[in-house]
Amino acid sequence: DFGDEAVLVGQIAGDFARGRALAEWPADVAIGIRLHRHVDAYTDAHPGVLALRSAFDPSLRRYAGIALDVALDQALASHWEAFGAGATGGSLHAHAARVDAVLQRGALRAADQATAWPPRLELLRRALRERELFQRWASDEGVDETLDRLAARRPALAPLARCGPEIARMKPAIVEVASTLMPALQGSAEARLATLRA
């Protein structure tokens, strides 16, 4: 989270923010949103991720990008000491508690300043706390639950519910890709953040 609460809020809000201008967001949170978009683009273009997509069952390949995002979250959560602790410090549980506290403060600041705070972001904050989503993402059951939730959002995403077995089949390869992706991504994100702050 780069030690910056506003950037952390922006990284999480990135899934809910729309448009390029981001004028409705505080400037420091908008930096986090732009960083989130950089992380997504970097991950999608990574050679290992591209290879995983091409190895996906052809009937589900159209959904491989979303499914692999979930799978990489699982790799990060289940190998936190190797992939995540160096970037954020501490255990996965401690990181989840920090994210919850930061989002709580962000919601309160947004209310005080009458700025945007998407309802879906508040629902995510509650789910992270009440259902311990970070920890659940480390399990196969948590992956299946996440895919089911995504599949239920709209009919076009329904096939995501069938991607769990593909992720399970490819798990060793996904973890191997994550082992090279995560350090490279950390360096790229740090460089991008420096540019965004300049």
Backbone as JSON Lines, residues from 0, in Angstrom:
{"i":0,"aa":"D","n":[0.82,-1.22,0.0],"ca":[0.0,0.0,0.0],"c":[0.85,1.26,0.0]}
{"i":1,"aa":"F","n":[2.18,1.11,-0.03],"ca":[3.12,2.21,-0.19],"c":[3.06,3.21,0.96]}
{"i":2,"aa":"G","n":[2.5,2.79,2.1],"ca":[2.48,3.62,3.28],"c":[1.63,4.87,3.18]}
{"i":3,"aa":"D","n":[0.71,4.91,2.23],"ca":[-0.1,6.1,1.98],"c":[-1.57,5.68,1.99]}
{"i":4,"aa":"E","n":[-2.32,6.15,2.97],"ca":[-3.7,5.72,3.11],"c":[-4.56,6.11,1.92]}
{"i":5,"aa":"A","n":[-4.37,7.31,1.42],"ca":[-5.2,7.75,0.29],"c":[-4.92,6.89,-0.94]}
{"i":6,"aa":"V","n":[-3.65,6.55,-1.16],"ca":[-3.3,5.7,-2.29],"c":[-3.93,4.32,-2.11]}
{"i":7,"aa":"L","n":[-3.92,3.8,-0.9],"ca":[-4.53,2.5,-0.65],"c":[-6.03,2.55,-0.94]}
{"i":8,"aa":"V","n":[-6.71,3.58,-0.48],"ca":[-8.14,3.73,-0.79],"c":[-8.36,3.77,-2.29]}
{"i":9,"aa":"G","n":[-7.52,4.51,-2.99],"ca":[-7.64,4.6,-4.44],"c":[-7.41,3.28,-5.13]}
{"i":10,"aa":"Q","n":[-6.44,2.5,-4.64],"ca":[-6.18,1.19,-5.24],"c":[-7.42,0.3,-5.12]}
{"i":11,"aa":"I","n":[-8.08,0.35,-3.99],"ca":[-9.27,-0.49,-3.8],"c":[-10.46,0.1,-4.57]}
{"i":12,"aa":"A","n":[-10.56,1.42,-4.59],"ca":[-11.66,2.08,-5.31],"c":[-11.53,1.92,-6.82]}
{"i":13,"aa":"G","n":[-10.34,1.53,-7.28],"ca":[-10.11,1.42,-8.71],"c":[-11.08,0.51,-9.44]}
{"i":14,"aa":"D","n":[-11.6,-0.48,-8.76],"ca":[-12.58,-1.38,-9.39],"c":[-13.94,-0.72,-9.56]}
{"i":15,"aa":"F","n":[-14.15,0.4,-8.89],"ca":[-15.48,1.03,-8.9],"c":[-15.47,2.41,-9.57]}
{"i":16,"aa":"A","n":[-14.29,2.98,-9.75],"ca":[-14.2,4.32,-10.34],"c":[-14.35,4.22,-11.85]}
{"i":17,"aa":"R","n":[-15.05,5.15,-12.43],"ca":[-15.29,5.17,-13.87],"c":[-14.73,6.45,-14.48]}
{"i":18,"aa":"G","n":[-14.37,6.35,-15.74],"ca":[-13.9,7.53,-16.46],"c":[-12.42,7.8,-16.24]}
{"i":19,"aa":"R","n":[-11.9,8.76,-17.0],"ca":[-10.47,9.07,-16.95],"c":[-10.17,10.29,-16.09]}
{"i":20,"aa":"A","n":[-11.11,11.23,-16.0],"ca":[-10.81,12.49,-15.31],"c":[-10.74,12.3,-13.8]}
{"i":21,"aa":"L","n":[-11.64,11.5,-13.22],"ca":[-11.66,11.2,-11.78],"c":[-11.8,12.47,-10.95]}
{"i":22,"aa":"A","n":[-12.48,13.49,-11.51],"ca":[-12.58,14.77,-10.82],"c":[-13.36,14.68,-9.52]}
{"i":23,"aa":"E","n":[-14.24,13.67,-9.4],"ca":[-15.05,13.57,-8.18],"c":[-14.28,13.0,-7.0]}
{"i":24,"aa":"W","n":[-13.08,12.51,-7.27],"ca":[-12.26,11.92,-6.21],"c":[-11.21,12.92,-5.73]}
{"i":25,"aa":"P","n":[-10.87,12.88,-4.43],"ca":[-9.74,13.71,-3.97],"c":[-8.49,13.36,-4.77]}
{"i":26,"aa":"A","n":[-7.62,14.32,-4.98],"ca":[-6.46,14.13,-5.86],"c":[-5.58,12.98,-5.41]}
{"i":27,"aa":"D","n":[-5.37,12.81,-4.1],"ca":[-4.49,11.74,-3.64],"c":[-5.13,10.37,-3.8]}
{"i":28,"aa":"V","n":[-6.46,10.3,-3.68],"ca":[-7.15,9.03,-3.93],"c":[-7.12,8.71,-5.42]}
{"i":29,"aa":"A","n":[-7.27,9.74,-6.27],"ca":[-7.2,9.53,-7.72],"c":[-5.85,8.96,-8.13]}
{"i":30,"aa":"I","n":[-4.78,9.34,-7.44],"ca":[-3.47,8.75,-7.71],"c":[-3.53,7.24,-7.48]}
{"i":31,"aa":"G","n":[-4.16,6.82,-6.39],"ca":[-4.3,5.4,-6.11],"c":[-5.13,4.68,-7.16]}
{"i":32,"aa":"I","n":[-6.17,5.34,-7.67],"ca":[-6.99,4.74,-8.73],"c":[-6.16,4.56,-9.99]}
{"i":33,"aa":"R","n":[-5.39,5.57,-10.33],"ca":[-4.53,5.45,-11.52],"c":[-3.46,4.37,-11.33]}
{"i":34,"aa":"L","n":[-2.97,4.24,-10.11],"ca":[-2.0,3.18,-9.82],"c":[-2.65,1.81,-9.97]}
{"i":35,"aa":"H","n":[-3.88,1.68,-9.51],"ca":[-4.64,0.43,-9.67],"c":[-4.74,0.07,-11.16]}
{"i":36,"aa":"R","n":[-5.03,1.04,-11.97],"ca":[-5.16,0.79,-13.41],"c":[-3.83,0.38,-14.03]}
{"i":37,"aa":"H","n":[-2.75,0.98,-13.54],"ca":[-1.42,0.59,-14.01],"c":[-1.13,-0.87,-13.64]}
{"i":38,"aa":"V","n":[-1.44,-1.22,-12.4],"ca":[-1.22,-2.6,-11.94],"c":[-2.01,-3.58,-12.79]}
{"i":39,"aa":"D","n":[-3.27,-3.26,-13.08],"ca":[-4.09,-4.13,-13.93],"c":[-3.47,-4.29,-15.32]}
{"i":40,"aa":"A","n":[-3.06,-3.18,-15.92],"ca":[-2.5,-3.23,-17.27],"c":[-1.17,-4.0,-17.29]}
{"i":41,"aa":"Y","n":[-0.35,-3.75,-16.29],"ca":[0.94,-4.44,-16.22],"c":[0.72,-5.95,-16.08]}
{"i":42,"aa":"T","n":[-0.19,-6.33,-15.19],"ca":[-0.47,-7.75,-14.97],"c":[-1.01,-8.39,-16.24]}
{"i":43,"aa":"D","n":[-1.97,-7.75,-16.89],"ca":[-2.57,-8.31,-18.1],"c":[-1.55,-8.51,-19.22]}
{"i":44,"aa":"A","n":[-0.52,-7.65,-19.27],"ca":[0.47,-7.73,-20.34],"c":[1.68,-8.6,-19.98]}
{"i":45,"aa":"H","n":[1.74,-9.08,-18.75],"ca":[2.89,-9.88,-18.32],"c":[2.95,-11.18,-19.13]}
{"i":46,"aa":"P","n":[4.13,-11.55,-19.64],"ca":[4.23,-12.76,-20.47],"c":[3.71,-14.02,-19.78]}
{"i":47,"aa":"G","n":[3.96,-14.15,-18.5],"ca":[3.46,-15.33,-17.78],"c":[1.95,-15.38,-17.73]}
{"i":48,"aa":"V","n":[1.33,-14.21,-17.52],"ca":[-0.13,-14.15,-17.47],"c":[-0.7,-14.44,-18.86]}
{"i":49,"aa":"L","n":[-0.07,-13.91,-19.89],"ca":[-0.52,-14.19,-21.26],"c":[-0.44,-15.68,-21.56]}
{"i":50,"aa":"A","n":[0.61,-16.34,-21.08],"ca":[0.74,-17.79,-21.28],"c":[-0.35,-18.54,-20.54]}
{"i":51,"aa":"L","n":[-0.67,-18.1,-19.32],"ca":[-1.75,-18.74,-18.57],"c":[-3.09,-18.59,-19.31]}
{"i":52,"aa":"R","n":[-3.32,-17.42,-19.86],"ca":[-4.58,-17.21,-20.6],"c":[-4.67,-18.15,-21.78]}
{"i":53,"aa":"S","n":[-3.57,-18.33,-22.48],"ca":[-3.61,-19.19,-23.66],"c":[-3.76,-20.67,-23.27]}
{"i":54,"aa":"A","n":[-3.42,-21.01,-22.03],"ca":[-3.55,-22.4,-21.57],"c":[-4.93,-22.69,-21.01]}
{"i":55,"aa":"F","n":[-5.78,-21.66,-20.9],"ca":[-7.12,-21.84,-20.37],"c":[-7.97,-22.66,-21.35]}
{"i":56,"aa":"D","n":[-8.92,-23.39,-20.82],"ca":[-9.86,-24.14,-21.66],"c":[-10.43,-23.19,-22.72]}
{"i":57,"aa":"P","n":[-10.35,-23.54,-24.0],"ca":[-10.82,-22.62,-25.05],"c":[-12.27,-22.17,-24.87]}
{"i":58,"aa":"S","n":[-13.1,-23.02,-24.31],"ca":[-14.51,-22.64,-24.13],"c":[-14.69,-21.57,-23.06]}
{"i":59,"aa":"L","n":[-13.67,-21.38,-22.23],"ca":[-13.74,-20.39,-21.15],"c":[-12.71,-19.28,-21.3]}
{"i":60,"aa":"R","n":[-11.93,-19.33,-22.37],"ca":[-10.8,-18.4,-22.52],"c":[-11.25,-16.94,-22.52]}
{"i":61,"aa":"R","n":[-12.44,-16.69,-23.0],"ca":[-12.95,-15.31,-23.0],"c":[-13.01,-14.73,-21.59]}
{"i":62,"aa":"Y","n":[-13.14,-15.6,-20.59],"ca":[-13.28,-15.18,-19.19],"c":[-11.98,-15.36,-18.41]}
{"i":63,"aa":"A","n":[-10.93,-15.78,-19.11],"ca":[-9.68,-16.11,-18.43],"c":[-9.07,-14.91,-17.71]}
{"i":64,"aa":"G","n":[-9.18,-13.72,-18.29],"ca":[-8.59,-12.55,-17.65],"c":[-9.15,-12.31,-16.26]}
{"i":65,"aa":"I","n":[-10.48,-12.35,-16.15],"ca":[-11.11,-12.14,-14.85],"c":[-10.78,-13.29,-13.91]}
{"i":66,"aa":"A","n":[-10.88,-14.51,-14.42],"ca":[-10.62,-15.69,-13.59],"c":[-9.18,-15.69,-13.08]}
{"i":67,"aa":"L","n":[-8.24,-15.27,-13.93],"ca":[-6.85,-15.25,-13.51],"c":[-6.57,-14.14,-12.5]}
{"i":68,"aa":"D","n":[-7.31,-13.04,-12.56],"ca":[-7.2,-12.04,-11.5],"c":[-7.53,-12.67,-10.16]}
{"i":69,"aa":"V","n":[-8.6,-13.44,-10.12],"ca":[-9.01,-14.14,-8.89],"c":[-7.93,-15.14,-8.48]}
{"i":70,"aa":"A","n":[-7.41,-15.88,-9.46],"ca":[-6.39,-16.89,-9.17],"c":[-5.11,-16.26,-8.64]}
{"i":71,"aa":"L","n":[-4.73,-15.12,-9.18],"ca":[-3.53,-14.45,-8.69],"c":[-3.74,-13.88,-7.3]}
{"i":72,"aa":"D","n":[-4.96,-13.43,-7.0],"ca":[-5.28,-13.03,-5.63],"c":[-5.1,-14.21,-4.68]}
{"i":73,"aa":"Q","n":[-5.53,-15.4,-5.13],"ca":[-5.36,-16.59,-4.31],"c":[-3.88,-16.89,-4.1]}
{"i":74,"aa":"A","n":[-3.09,-16.81,-5.17],"ca":[-1.66,-17.06,-5.04],"c":[-1.02,-16.09,-4.06]}
{"i":75,"aa":"L","n":[-1.41,-14.82,-4.14],"ca":[-0.87,-13.81,-3.23],"c":[-1.28,-14.11,-1.79]}
{"i":76,"aa":"A","n":[-2.57,-14.41,-1.58],"ca":[-3.05,-14.66,-0.22],"c":[-2.46,-15.94,0.37]}
{"i":77,"aa":"S","n":[-2.34,-16.98,-0.44],"ca":[-1.88,-18.27,0.1],"c":[-0.36,-18.34,0.22]}
{"i":78,"aa":"H","n":[0.36,-17.42,-0.41],"ca":[1.81,-17.34,-0.31],"c":[2.23,-15.95,0.18]}
{"i":79,"aa":"W","n":[1.48,-15.44,1.13],"ca":[1.67,-14.07,1.58],"c":[3.09,-13.79,2.06]}
{"i":80,"aa":"E","n":[3.66,-14.72,2.8],"ca":[4.99,-14.49,3.33],"c":[6.0,-14.3,2.21]}
{"i":81,"aa":"A","n":[5.81,-15.01,1.1],"ca":[6.74,-14.91,-0.03],"c":[6.45,-13.71,-0.91]}
{"i":82,"aa":"F","n":[5.15,-13.44,-1.18],"ca":[4.79,-12.44,-2.19],"c":[4.34,-11.11,-1.61]}
{"i":83,"aa":"G","n":[3.66,-11.12,-0.49],"ca":[3.01,-9.91,-0.01],"c":[3.66,-9.21,1.16]}
{"i":84,"aa":"A","n":[4.27,-9.98,2.06],"ca":[4.76,-9.39,3.3],"c":[5.85,-8.35,3.06]}
{"i":85,"aa":"G","n":[6.69,-8.61,2.06],"ca":[7.76,-7.66,1.78],"c":[7.25,-6.3,1.33]}
{"i":86,"aa":"A","n":[6.13,-6.32,0.6],"ca":[5.58,-5.06,0.08],"c":[4.78,-4.31,1.13]}
{"i":87,"aa":"T","n":[4.12,-5.05,2.04],"ca":[3.22,-4.39,2.98],"c":[3.66,-4.51,4.42]}
{"i":88,"aa":"G","n":[4.5,-5.47,4.72],"ca":[4.92,-5.7,6.09],"c":[3.88,-6.47,6.87]}
{"i":89,"aa":"G","n":[4.32,-7.45,7.63],"ca":[3.42,-8.15,8.52],"c":[2.66,-9.29,7.86]}
{"i":90,"aa":"S","n":[1.75,-9.85,8.62],"ca":[0.96,-11.0,8.18],"c":[-0.21,-10.56,7.31]}
{"i":91,"aa":"L","n":[-0.83,-11.54,6.67],"ca":[-2.03,-11.25,5.89],"c":[-3.14,-10.72,6.79]}
{"i":92,"aa":"H","n":[-3.27,-11.3,7.97],"ca":[-4.29,-10.84,8.92],"c":[-4.05,-9.37,9.29]}
{"i":93,"aa":"A","n":[-2.8,-9.02,9.58],"ca":[-2.48,-7.63,9.93],"c":[-2.76,-6.69,8.75]}
{"i":94,"aa":"H","n":[-2.45,-7.15,7.53],"ca":[-2.73,-6.33,6.36],"c":[-4.24,-6.12,6.19]}
{"i":95,"aa":"A","n":[-5.02,-7.18,6.38],"ca":[-6.48,-7.06,6.27],"c":[-7.01,-6.06,7.29]}
{"i":96,"aa":"A","n":[-6.48,-6.11,8.51],"ca":[-6.93,-5.17,9.55],"c":[-6.57,-3.74,9.18]}
{"i":97,"aa":"R","n":[-5.39,-3.56,8.6],"ca":[-4.99,-2.21,8.18],"c":[-5.9,-1.69,7.06]}
{"i":98,"aa":"V","n":[-6.18,-2.53,6.08],"ca":[-7.06,-2.13,4.99],"c":[-8.42,-1.73,5.53]}
{"i":99,"aa":"D","n":[-8.96,-2.52,6.45],"ca":[-10.26,-2.2,7.04],"c":[-10.23,-0.85,7.74]}
{"i":100,"aa":"A","n":[-9.2,-0.6,8.53],"ca":[-9.11,0.67,9.26],"c":[-8.97,1.85,8.3]}
{"i":101,"aa":"V","n":[-8.16,1.67,7.26],"ca":[-7.96,2.75,6.28],"c":[-9.27,3.05,5.54]}
{"i":102,"aa":"L","n":[-9.99,1.99,5.13],"ca":[-11.27,2.22,4.44],"c":[-12.29,2.86,5.36]}
{"i":103,"aa":"Q","n":[-12.3,2.49,6.63],"ca":[-13.21,3.12,7.58],"c":[-12.91,4.62,7.69]}
{"i":104,"aa":"R","n":[-11.65,4.97,7.82],"ca":[-11.28,6.39,7.9],"c":[-11.61,7.1,6.59]}
{"i":105,"aa":"G","n":[-11.38,6.42,5.46],"ca":[-11.7,7.03,4.17],"c":[-13.18,7.32,4.02]}
{"i":106,"aa":"A","n":[-14.02,6.38,4.47],"ca":[-15.46,6.6,4.4],"c":[-15.88,7.77,5.28]}
{"i":107,"aa":"L","n":[-15.3,7.87,6.45],"ca":[-15.65,8.97,7.35],"c":[-15.2,10.31,6.76]}
{"i":108,"aa":"R","n":[-13.99,10.34,6.17],"ca":[-13.52,11.58,5.55],"c":[-14.41,11.98,4.38]}
{"i":109,"aa":"A","n":[-14.81,10.98,3.58],"ca":[-15.67,11.28,2.43],"c":[-16.99,11.88,2.9]}
{"i":110,"aa":"A","n":[-17.54,11.33,3.98],"ca":[-18.8,11.87,4.51],"c":[-18.6,13.29,5.02]}
{"i":111,"aa":"D","n":[-17.48,13.53,5.71],"ca":[-17.21,14.87,6.24],"c":[-17.05,15.89,5.13]}
{"i":112,"aa":"Q","n":[-16.42,15.46,4.02],"ca":[-16.1,16.38,2.93],"c":[-17.14,16.34,1.81]}
{"i":113,"aa":"A","n":[-18.19,15.53,1.99],"ca":[-19.25,15.39,0.98],"c":[-18.67,14.99,-0.37]}
{"i":114,"aa":"T","n":[-17.69,14.07,-0.36],"ca":[-17.11,13.57,-1.59],"c":[-17.61,12.15,-1.86]}
{"i":115,"aa":"A","n":[-17.31,11.66,-3.04],"ca":[-17.84,10.37,-3.48],"c":[-17.3,9.22,-2.63]}
{"i":116,"aa":"W","n":[-18.18,8.3,-2.29],"ca":[-17.8,7.04,-1.64],"c":[-18.79,6.0,-2.15]}
{"i":117,"aa":"P","n":[-18.41,5.26,-3.19],"ca":[-19.37,4.35,-3.82],"c":[-19.94,3.32,-2.85]}
{"i":118,"aa":"P","n":[-21.24,3.08,-2.91],"ca":[-21.85,2.07,-2.03],"c":[-21.18,0.7,-2.17]}
{"i":119,"aa":"R","n":[-20.75,0.33,-3.39],"ca":[-20.1,-0.97,-3.56],"c":[-18.78,-1.04,-2.81]}
{"i":120,"aa":"L","n":[-18.1,0.1,-2.68],"ca":[-16.86,0.13,-1.92],"c":[-17.13,-0.1,-0.44]}
{"i":121,"aa":"E","n":[-18.22,0.45,0.04],"ca":[-18.6,0.22,1.44],"c":[-19.0,-1.24,1.64]}
{"i":122,"aa":"L","n":[-19.69,-1.83,0.68],"ca":[-20.05,-3.26,0.79],"c":[-18.79,-4.12,0.82]}
{"i":123,"aa":"L","n":[-17.8,-3.76,0.0],"ca":[-16.55,-4.51,0.0],"c":[-15.85,-4.37,1.34]}
{"i":124,"aa":"R","n":[-15.82,-3.16,1.89],"ca":[-15.19,-2.96,3.2],"c":[-15.83,-3.86,4.25]}
{"i":125,"aa":"R","n":[-17.15,-3.91,4.25],"ca":[-17.84,-4.76,5.23],"c":[-17.54,-6.23,5.0]}
{"i":126,"aa":"A","n":[-17.51,-6.64,3.74],"ca":[-17.23,-8.05,3.44],"c":[-15.81,-8.42,3.83]}
{"i":127,"aa":"L","n":[-14.87,-7.52,3.58],"ca":[-13.48,-7.79,3.97],"c":[-13.39,-8.04,5.46]}
{"i":128,"aa":"R","n":[-14.17,-7.29,6.23],"ca":[-14.13,-7.45,7.69],"c":[-14.95,-8.65,8.14]}
{"i":129,"aa":"E","n":[-16.21,-8.69,7.75],"ca":[-17.13,-9.68,8.32],"c":[-16.88,-11.09,7.79]}
{"i":130,"aa":"R","n":[-16.49,-11.18,6.52],"ca":[-16.29,-12.52,5.93],"c":[-14.82,-12.86,5.78]}
{"i":131,"aa":"E","n":[-13.95,-11.96,6.26],"ca":[-12.5,-12.19,6.19],"c":[-12.09,-12.6,4.77]}
{"i":132,"aa":"L","n":[-12.45,-11.75,3.81],"ca":[-12.24,-12.1,2.41],"c":[-10.78,-12.32,2.06]}
{"i":133,"aa":"F","n":[-9.87,-11.5,2.61],"ca":[-8.46,-11.71,2.29],"c":[-8.05,-13.14,2.62]}
{"i":134,"aa":"Q","n":[-8.44,-13.6,3.82],"ca":[-8.09,-14.95,4.23],"c":[-8.85,-15.99,3.41]}
{"i":135,"aa":"R","n":[-10.09,-15.73,3.07],"ca":[-10.89,-16.66,2.27],"c":[-10.3,-16.83,0.87]}
{"i":136,"aa":"W","n":[-9.74,-15.76,0.33],"ca":[-9.17,-15.83,-1.01],"c":[-8.03,-16.84,-1.11]}
{"i":137,"aa":"A","n":[-7.45,-17.2,0.02],"ca":[-6.35,-18.18,0.0],"c":[-6.85,-19.6,-0.25]}
{"i":138,"aa":"S","n":[-8.14,-19.85,-0.09],"ca":[-8.68,-21.2,-0.2],"c":[-9.38,-21.42,-1.54]}
{"i":139,"aa":"D","n":[-9.47,-22.69,-1.94],"ca":[-10.2,-23.02,-3.17],"c":[-11.67,-22.65,-3.03]}
{"i":140,"aa":"E","n":[-12.22,-22.84,-1.83],"ca":[-13.62,-22.48,-1.6],"c":[-13.83,-20.98,-1.77]}
{"i":141,"aa":"G","n":[-12.88,-20.19,-1.29],"ca":[-12.97,-18.74,-1.45],"c":[-12.9,-18.31,-2.9]}
{"i":142,"aa":"V","n":[-12.07,-19.0,-3.68],"ca":[-12.0,-18.72,-5.12],"c":[-13.34,-19.02,-5.78]}
{"i":143,"aa":"D","n":[-13.92,-20.18,-5.46],"ca":[-15.21,-20.55,-6.05],"c":[-16.3,-19.55,-5.66]}
{"i":144,"aa":"E","n":[-16.3,-19.12,-4.4],"ca":[-17.29,-18.13,-3.95],"c":[-17.13,-16.82,-4.72]}
{"i":145,"aa":"T","n":[-15.89,-16.39,-4.91],"ca":[-15.64,-15.15,-5.64],"c":[-16.1,-15.26,-7.08]}
{"i":146,"aa":"L","n":[-15.77,-16.37,-7.72],"ca":[-16.21,-16.58,-9.11],"c":[-17.74,-16.61,-9.19]}
{"i":147,"aa":"D","n":[-18.38,-17.25,-8.23],"ca":[-19.86,-17.31,-8.22],"c":[-20.45,-15.91,-8.08]}
{"i":148,"aa":"R","n":[-19.86,-15.08,-7.2],"ca":[-20.36,-13.72,-7.02],"c":[-20.2,-12.91,-8.3]}
{"i":149,"aa":"L","n":[-19.04,-13.03,-8.94],"ca":[-18.82,-12.32,-10.2],"c":[-19.77,-12.8,-11.28]}
{"i":150,"aa":"A","n":[-19.99,-14.11,-11.34],"ca":[-20.88,-14.69,-12.35],"c":[-22.31,-14.22,-12.19]}
{"i":151,"aa":"A","n":[-22.7,-13.91,-10.96],"ca":[-24.08,-13.48,-10.68],"c":[-24.33,-12.02,-11.0]}
{"i":152,"aa":"R","n":[-23.29,-11.27,-11.3],"ca":[-23.47,-9.84,-11.55],"c":[-24.3,-9.56,-12.79]}
{"i":153,"aa":"R","n":[-24.07,-10.34,-13.85],"ca":[-24.88,-10.19,-15.06],"c":[-24.77,-11.47,-15.88]}
{"i":154,"aa":"P","n":[-25.77,-11.75,-16.7],"ca":[-25.8,-13.03,-17.43],"c":[-24.55,-13.3,-18.27]}
{"i":155,"aa":"A","n":[-23.96,-12.25,-18.84],"ca":[-22.8,-12.45,-19.7],"c":[-21.6,-13.03,-18.94]}
{"i":156,"aa":"L","n":[-21.59,-12.85,-17.62],"ca":[-20.48,-13.36,-16.81],"c":[-20.75,-14.73,-16.21]}
{"i":157,"aa":"A","n":[-21.9,-15.3,-16.49],"ca":[-22.28,-16.59,-15.87],"c":[-21.22,-17.68,-16.04]}
{"i":158,"aa":"P","n":[-20.52,-17.78,-17.19],"ca":[-19.51,-18.83,-17.32],"c":[-18.36,-18.76,-16.31]}
{"i":159,"aa":"L","n":[-18.18,-17.62,-15.65],"ca":[-17.14,-17.54,-14.63],"c":[-17.33,-18.59,-13.54]}
{"i":160,"aa":"A","n":[-18.58,-18.96,-13.3],"ca":[-18.86,-19.96,-12.26],"c":[-18.25,-21.32,-12.6]}
{"i":161,"aa":"R","n":[-17.89,-21.51,-13.88],"ca":[-17.29,-22.8,-14.29],"c":[-15.76,-22.75,-14.37]}
{"i":162,"aa":"C","n":[-15.17,-21.64,-13.94],"ca":[-13.72,-21.47,-14.08],"c":[-12.92,-22.03,-12.91]}
{"i":163,"aa":"G","n":[-13.58,-22.39,-11.82],"ca":[-12.86,-22.92,-10.66],"c":[-11.99,-24.12,-10.97]}
{"i":164,"aa":"P","n":[-12.52,-25.14,-11.68],"ca":[-11.67,-26.29,-12.01],"c":[-10.46,-25.92,-12.87]}
{"i":165,"aa":"E","n":[-10.61,-24.94,-13.75],"ca":[-9.46,-24.5,-14.55],"c":[-8.38,-23.9,-13.66]}
{"i":166,"aa":"I","n":[-8.8,-23.07,-12.72],"ca":[-7.83,-22.47,-11.8],"c":[-7.16,-23.55,-10.97]}
{"i":167,"aa":"A","n":[-7.93,-24.53,-10.49],"ca":[-7.35,-25.62,-9.7],"c":[-6.35,-26.42,-10.54]}
{"i":168,"aa":"R","n":[-6.7,-26.69,-11.79],"ca":[-5.82,-27.44,-12.67],"c":[-4.5,-26.71,-12.91]}
{"i":169,"aa":"M","n":[-4.59,-25.41,-13.01],"ca":[-3.42,-24.6,-13.37],"c":[-2.7,-24.01,-12.16]}
{"i":170,"aa":"K","n":[-3.11,-24.4,-10.96],"ca":[-2.58,-23.74,-9.77],"c":[-1.06,-23.72,-9.69]}
{"i":171,"aa":"P","n":[-0.35,-24.83,-9.93],"ca":[1.12,-24.75,-9.86],"c":[1.7,-23.73,-10.84]}
{"i":172,"aa":"A","n":[1.17,-23.68,-12.04],"ca":[1.65,-22.71,-13.03],"c":[1.32,-21.29,-12.61]}
{"i":173,"aa":"I","n":[0.15,-21.09,-12.01],"ca":[-0.25,-19.76,-11.55],"c":[0.68,-19.28,-10.44]}
{"i":174,"aa":"V","n":[1.01,-20.15,-9.51],"ca":[1.92,-19.77,-8.43],"c":[3.31,-19.46,-8.99]}
{"i":175,"aa":"E","n":[3.74,-20.23,-9.96],"ca":[5.05,-19.98,-10.59],"c":[5.06,-18.62,-11.27]}
{"i":176,"aa":"V","n":[4.0,-18.3,-12.0],"ca":[3.92,-16.98,-12.64],"c":[3.9,-15.88,-11.58]}
{"i":177,"aa":"A","n":[3.14,-16.09,-10.51],"ca":[3.07,-15.08,-9.45],"c":[4.43,-14.82,-8.84]}
{"i":178,"aa":"S","n":[5.27,-15.84,-8.75],"ca":[6.59,-15.68,-8.13],"c":[7.49,-14.74,-8.94]}
{"i":179,"aa":"T","n":[7.27,-14.65,-10.24],"ca":[8.04,-13.7,-11.05],"c":[7.28,-12.39,-11.24]}
{"i":180,"aa":"L","n":[5.97,-12.48,-11.3],"ca":[5.16,-11.28,-11.51],"c":[5.23,-10.33,-10.32]}
{"i":181,"aa":"M","n":[5.07,-10.83,-9.1],"ca":[4.92,-9.96,-7.94],"c":[6.12,-9.03,-7.72]}
{"i":182,"aa":"P","n":[7.37,-9.53,-7.75],"ca":[8.49,-8.59,-7.56],"c":[8.6,-7.57,-8.69]}
{"i":183,"aa":"A","n":[8.37,-8.02,-9.92],"ca":[8.44,-7.08,-11.05],"c":[7.33,-6.05,-10.96]}
{"i":184,"aa":"L","n":[6.15,-6.48,-10.56],"ca":[5.02,-5.58,-10.42],"c":[5.27,-4.55,-9.33]}
{"i":185,"aa":"Q","n":[5.86,-4.98,-8.23],"ca":[6.18,-4.05,-7.14],"c":[7.09,-2.93,-7.65]}
{"i":186,"aa":"G","n":[8.13,-3.3,-8.38],"ca":[9.04,-2.29,-8.9],"c":[8.37,-1.36,-9.89]}
{"i":187,"aa":"S","n":[7.55,-1.92,-10.77],"ca":[6.85,-1.11,-11.76],"c":[5.86,-0.16,-11.08]}
{"i":188,"aa":"A","n":[5.16,-0.66,-10.06],"ca":[4.18,0.16,-9.35],"c":[4.87,1.3,-8.61]}
{"i":189,"aa":"E","n":[6.01,1.03,-8.0],"ca":[6.73,2.09,-7.31],"c":[7.16,3.18,-8.28]}
{"i":190,"aa":"A","n":[7.65,2.78,-9.44],"ca":[8.07,3.77,-10.44],"c":[6.88,4.57,-10.95]}
{"i":191,"aa":"R","n":[5.75,3.9,-11.19],"ca":[4.56,4.59,-11.66],"c":[4.03,5.56,-10.61]}
{"i":192,"aa":"L","n":[4.05,5.13,-9.35],"ca":[3.59,6.01,-8.28],"c":[4.44,7.26,-8.18]}
{"i":193,"aa":"A","n":[5.73,7.1,-8.32],"ca":[6.63,8.28,-8.29],"c":[6.28,9.25,-9.41]}
{"i":194,"aa":"T","n":[5.97,8.71,-10.58],"ca":[5.58,9.55,-11.72],"c":[4.26,10.26,-11.45]}
{"i":195,"aa":"L","n":[3.3,9.55,-10.89],"ca":[1.99,10.12,-10.61],"c":[2.08,11.22,-9.56]}
{"i":196,"aa":"R","n":[2.99,11.09,-8.63],"ca":[3.13,12.09,-7.57],"c":[3.94,13.31,-8.02]}
{"i":197,"aa":"A","n":[4.68,13.16,-9.11],"ca":[5.57,14.25,-9.54],"c":[4.78,15.45,-10.07]}
